[in-house]
mmCIF file of C-alpha atoms in Angstrom:
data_model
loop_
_atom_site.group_PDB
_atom_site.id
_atom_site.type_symbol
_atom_site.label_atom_id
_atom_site.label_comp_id
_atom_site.label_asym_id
_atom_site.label_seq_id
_atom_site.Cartn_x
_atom_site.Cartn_y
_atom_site.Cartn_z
ATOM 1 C CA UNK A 1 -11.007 -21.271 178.629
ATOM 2 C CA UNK A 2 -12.806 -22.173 175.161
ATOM 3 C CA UNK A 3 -14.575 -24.899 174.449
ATOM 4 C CA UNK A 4 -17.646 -26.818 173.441
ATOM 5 C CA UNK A 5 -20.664 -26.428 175.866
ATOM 6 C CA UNK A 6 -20.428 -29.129 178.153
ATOM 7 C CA UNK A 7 -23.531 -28.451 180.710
ATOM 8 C CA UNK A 8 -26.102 -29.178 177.941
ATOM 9 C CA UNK A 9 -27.511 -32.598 176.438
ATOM 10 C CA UNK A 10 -25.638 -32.935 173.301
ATOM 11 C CA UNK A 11 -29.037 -32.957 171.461
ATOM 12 C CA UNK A 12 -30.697 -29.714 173.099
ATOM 13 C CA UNK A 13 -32.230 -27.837 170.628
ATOM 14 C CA UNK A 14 -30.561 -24.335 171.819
ATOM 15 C CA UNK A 15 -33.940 -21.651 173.203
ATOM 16 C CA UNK A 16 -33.715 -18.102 171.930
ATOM 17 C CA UNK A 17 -34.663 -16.721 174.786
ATOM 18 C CA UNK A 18 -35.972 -12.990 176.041
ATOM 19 C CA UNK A 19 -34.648 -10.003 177.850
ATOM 20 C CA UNK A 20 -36.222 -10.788 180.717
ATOM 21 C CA UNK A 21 -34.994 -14.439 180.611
ATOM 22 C CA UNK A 22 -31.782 -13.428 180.123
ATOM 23 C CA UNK A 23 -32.014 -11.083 182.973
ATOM 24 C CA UNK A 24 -32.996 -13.317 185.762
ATOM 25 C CA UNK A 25 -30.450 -15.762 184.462
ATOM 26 C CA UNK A 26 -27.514 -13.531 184.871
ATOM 27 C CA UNK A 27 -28.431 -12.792 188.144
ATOM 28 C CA UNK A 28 -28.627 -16.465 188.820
ATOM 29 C CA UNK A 29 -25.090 -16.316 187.343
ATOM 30 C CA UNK A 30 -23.871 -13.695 189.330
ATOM 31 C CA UNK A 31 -25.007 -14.616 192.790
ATOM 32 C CA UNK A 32 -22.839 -17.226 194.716
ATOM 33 C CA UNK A 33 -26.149 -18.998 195.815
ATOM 34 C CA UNK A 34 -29.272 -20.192 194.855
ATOM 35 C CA UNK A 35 -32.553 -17.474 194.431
ATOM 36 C CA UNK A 36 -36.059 -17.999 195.550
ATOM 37 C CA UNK A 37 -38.531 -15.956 193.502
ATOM 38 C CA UNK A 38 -38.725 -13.343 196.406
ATOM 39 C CA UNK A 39 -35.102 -12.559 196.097
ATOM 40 C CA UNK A 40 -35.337 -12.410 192.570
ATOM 41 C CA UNK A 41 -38.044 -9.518 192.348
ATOM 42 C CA UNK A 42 -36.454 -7.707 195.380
ATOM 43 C CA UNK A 43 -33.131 -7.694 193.408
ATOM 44 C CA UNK A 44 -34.787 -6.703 190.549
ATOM 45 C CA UNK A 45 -37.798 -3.796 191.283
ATOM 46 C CA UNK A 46 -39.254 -3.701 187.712
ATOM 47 C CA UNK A 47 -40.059 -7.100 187.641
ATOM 48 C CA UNK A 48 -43.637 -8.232 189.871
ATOM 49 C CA UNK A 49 -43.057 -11.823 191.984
ATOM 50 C CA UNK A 50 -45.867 -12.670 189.314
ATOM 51 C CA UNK A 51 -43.501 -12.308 185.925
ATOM 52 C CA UNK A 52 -40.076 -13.550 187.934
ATOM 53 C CA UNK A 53 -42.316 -16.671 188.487
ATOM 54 C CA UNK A 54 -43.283 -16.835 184.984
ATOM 55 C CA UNK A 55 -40.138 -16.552 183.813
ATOM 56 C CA UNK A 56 -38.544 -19.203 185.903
ATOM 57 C CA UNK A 57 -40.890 -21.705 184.810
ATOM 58 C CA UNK A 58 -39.701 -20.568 181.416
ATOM 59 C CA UNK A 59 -36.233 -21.184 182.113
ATOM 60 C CA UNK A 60 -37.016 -24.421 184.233
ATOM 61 C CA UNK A 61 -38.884 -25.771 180.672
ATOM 62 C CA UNK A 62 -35.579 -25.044 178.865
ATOM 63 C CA UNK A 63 -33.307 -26.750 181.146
ATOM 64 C CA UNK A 64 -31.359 -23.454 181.853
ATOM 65 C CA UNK A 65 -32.098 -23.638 185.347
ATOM 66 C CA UNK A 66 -32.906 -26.383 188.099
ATOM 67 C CA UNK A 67 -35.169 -26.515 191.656
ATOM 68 C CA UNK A 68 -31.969 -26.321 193.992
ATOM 69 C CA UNK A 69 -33.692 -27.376 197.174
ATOM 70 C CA UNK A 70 -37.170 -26.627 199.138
ATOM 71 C CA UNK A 71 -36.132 -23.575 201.558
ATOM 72 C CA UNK A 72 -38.197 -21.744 204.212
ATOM 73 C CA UNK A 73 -39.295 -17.781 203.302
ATOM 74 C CA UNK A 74 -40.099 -17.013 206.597
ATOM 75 C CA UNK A 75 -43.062 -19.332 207.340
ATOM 76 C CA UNK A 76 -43.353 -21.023 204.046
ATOM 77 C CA UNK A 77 -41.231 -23.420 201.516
ATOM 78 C CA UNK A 78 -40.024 -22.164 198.916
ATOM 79 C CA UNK A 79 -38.103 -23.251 195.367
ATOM 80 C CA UNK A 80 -34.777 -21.842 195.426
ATOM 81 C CA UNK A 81 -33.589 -21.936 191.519
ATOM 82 C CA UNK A 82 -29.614 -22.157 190.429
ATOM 83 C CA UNK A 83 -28.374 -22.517 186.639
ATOM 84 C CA UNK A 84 -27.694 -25.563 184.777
ATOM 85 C CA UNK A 85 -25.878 -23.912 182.187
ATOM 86 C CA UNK A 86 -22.688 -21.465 182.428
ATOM 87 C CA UNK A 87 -22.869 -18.059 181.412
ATOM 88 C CA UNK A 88 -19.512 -18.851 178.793
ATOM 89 C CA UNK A 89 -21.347 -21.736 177.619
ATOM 90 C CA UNK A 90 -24.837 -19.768 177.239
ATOM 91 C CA UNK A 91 -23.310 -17.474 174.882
ATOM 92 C CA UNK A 92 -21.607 -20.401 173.128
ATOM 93 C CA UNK A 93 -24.878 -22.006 172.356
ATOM 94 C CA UNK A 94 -26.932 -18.226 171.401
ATOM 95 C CA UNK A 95 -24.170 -17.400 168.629
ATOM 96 C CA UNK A 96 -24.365 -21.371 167.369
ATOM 97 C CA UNK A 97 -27.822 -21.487 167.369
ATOM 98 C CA UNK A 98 -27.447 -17.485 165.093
ATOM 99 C CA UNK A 99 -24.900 -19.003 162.612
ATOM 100 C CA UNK A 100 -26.994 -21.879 161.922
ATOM 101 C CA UNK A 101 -30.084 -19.192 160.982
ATOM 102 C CA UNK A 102 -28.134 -17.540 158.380
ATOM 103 C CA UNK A 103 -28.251 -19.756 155.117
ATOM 104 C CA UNK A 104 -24.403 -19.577 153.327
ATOM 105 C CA UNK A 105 -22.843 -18.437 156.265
ATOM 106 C CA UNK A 106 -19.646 -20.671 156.689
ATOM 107 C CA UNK A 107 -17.876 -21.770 160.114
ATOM 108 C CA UNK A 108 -14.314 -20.296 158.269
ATOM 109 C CA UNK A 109 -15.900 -16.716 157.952
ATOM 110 C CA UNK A 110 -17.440 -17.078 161.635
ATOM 111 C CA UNK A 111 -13.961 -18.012 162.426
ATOM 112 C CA UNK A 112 -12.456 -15.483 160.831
ATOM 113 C CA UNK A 113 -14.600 -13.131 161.795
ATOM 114 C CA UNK A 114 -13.944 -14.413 165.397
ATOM 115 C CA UNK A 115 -10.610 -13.704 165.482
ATOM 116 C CA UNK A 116 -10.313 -10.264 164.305
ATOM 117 C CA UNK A 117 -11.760 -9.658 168.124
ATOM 118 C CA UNK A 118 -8.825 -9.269 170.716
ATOM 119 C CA UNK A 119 -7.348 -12.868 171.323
ATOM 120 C CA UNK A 120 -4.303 -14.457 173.302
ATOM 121 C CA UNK A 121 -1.159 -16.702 172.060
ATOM 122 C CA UNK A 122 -3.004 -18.922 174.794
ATOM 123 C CA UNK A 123 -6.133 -19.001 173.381
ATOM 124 C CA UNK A 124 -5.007 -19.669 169.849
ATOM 125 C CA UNK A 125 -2.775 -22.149 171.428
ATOM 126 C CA UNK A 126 -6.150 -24.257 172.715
ATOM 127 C CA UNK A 127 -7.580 -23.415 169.370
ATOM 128 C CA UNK A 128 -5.031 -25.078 167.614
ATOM 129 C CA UNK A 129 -5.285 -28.249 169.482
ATOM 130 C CA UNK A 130 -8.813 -28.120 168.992
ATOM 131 C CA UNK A 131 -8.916 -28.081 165.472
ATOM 132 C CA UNK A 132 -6.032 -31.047 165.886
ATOM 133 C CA UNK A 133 -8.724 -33.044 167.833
ATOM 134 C CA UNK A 134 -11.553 -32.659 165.492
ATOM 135 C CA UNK A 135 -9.102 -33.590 162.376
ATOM 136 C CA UNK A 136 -8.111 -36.549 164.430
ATOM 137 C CA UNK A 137 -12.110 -37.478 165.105
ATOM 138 C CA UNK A 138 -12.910 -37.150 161.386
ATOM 139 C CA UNK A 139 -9.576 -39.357 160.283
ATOM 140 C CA UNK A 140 -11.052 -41.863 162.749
ATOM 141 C CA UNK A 141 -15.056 -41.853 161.796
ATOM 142 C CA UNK A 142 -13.348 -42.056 157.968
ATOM 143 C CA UNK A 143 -11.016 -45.218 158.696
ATOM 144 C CA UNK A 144 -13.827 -46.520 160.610
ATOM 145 C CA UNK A 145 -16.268 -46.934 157.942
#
């Protein structure tokens, strides 16, 4: 389904973020439960427990993930971590946040540009009745003022 990303604060300034980050966030994506650092750095063998905690404190200061509850790891409590943020809408808010870096770069060529990628009658369907909704909003802010 498209869409406008509807897991962040509307005012979120959107984090470029690193491989690494983006790493331990898909697995967070990809598993159907929460991770505690442990599981994390087992999953992944490159990484030491030292950087997977690094990096989720990186990810916990960007509001990309959340503490999903206090668990036991054998003998002691543990953080176990889950995402705030979808994987669709992640990659909603990294090419939004590249458009708005290039200076002359309008949202009709990112459109277009868009849509010469493989796309469904039901997805231009949705798109249409986007684009209705957003003329609609502007008619209204303009009649409004």
């Amino acid at each position: 389904m498209l869409g406008g990303i509807k897991n962040m604060p509307k005012k979120q300034p959107f984090q470029k973020i690193t491989n690494r980050e983006l790493e331990i966030l898909q697995l967070l994506w990809h598993t159907d439960h929460p991770l505690i650092a442990s599981e994390i750095a087992t999953l992944k063998p490159d990484l030491t427990i030292n950087t997977v905690q690094a990096v989720l404190r990186n990810l916990l200061k960007y509001k990309y993930i959340e503490v999903a509850d206090i668990v036991y790891s054998g003998t002691v409590l543990t953080r176990s971590y889950r995402p705030l943020i979808t994987e669709q809408d992640f990659g909603v808010s990294q090419v939004i946040r590249d458009f708005h870096s290039f200076e002359g770069l309008s949202v009709p060529h990112l459109v277009a540009g868009l849509l010469n990628e493989p796309i469904t009658a039901d997805e231009i369907s949705e798109l249409e009745t986007m684009i209705a909704q957003q003329k609609e909003r502007l008619k209204q802010r303009k009649s409004g003022k």
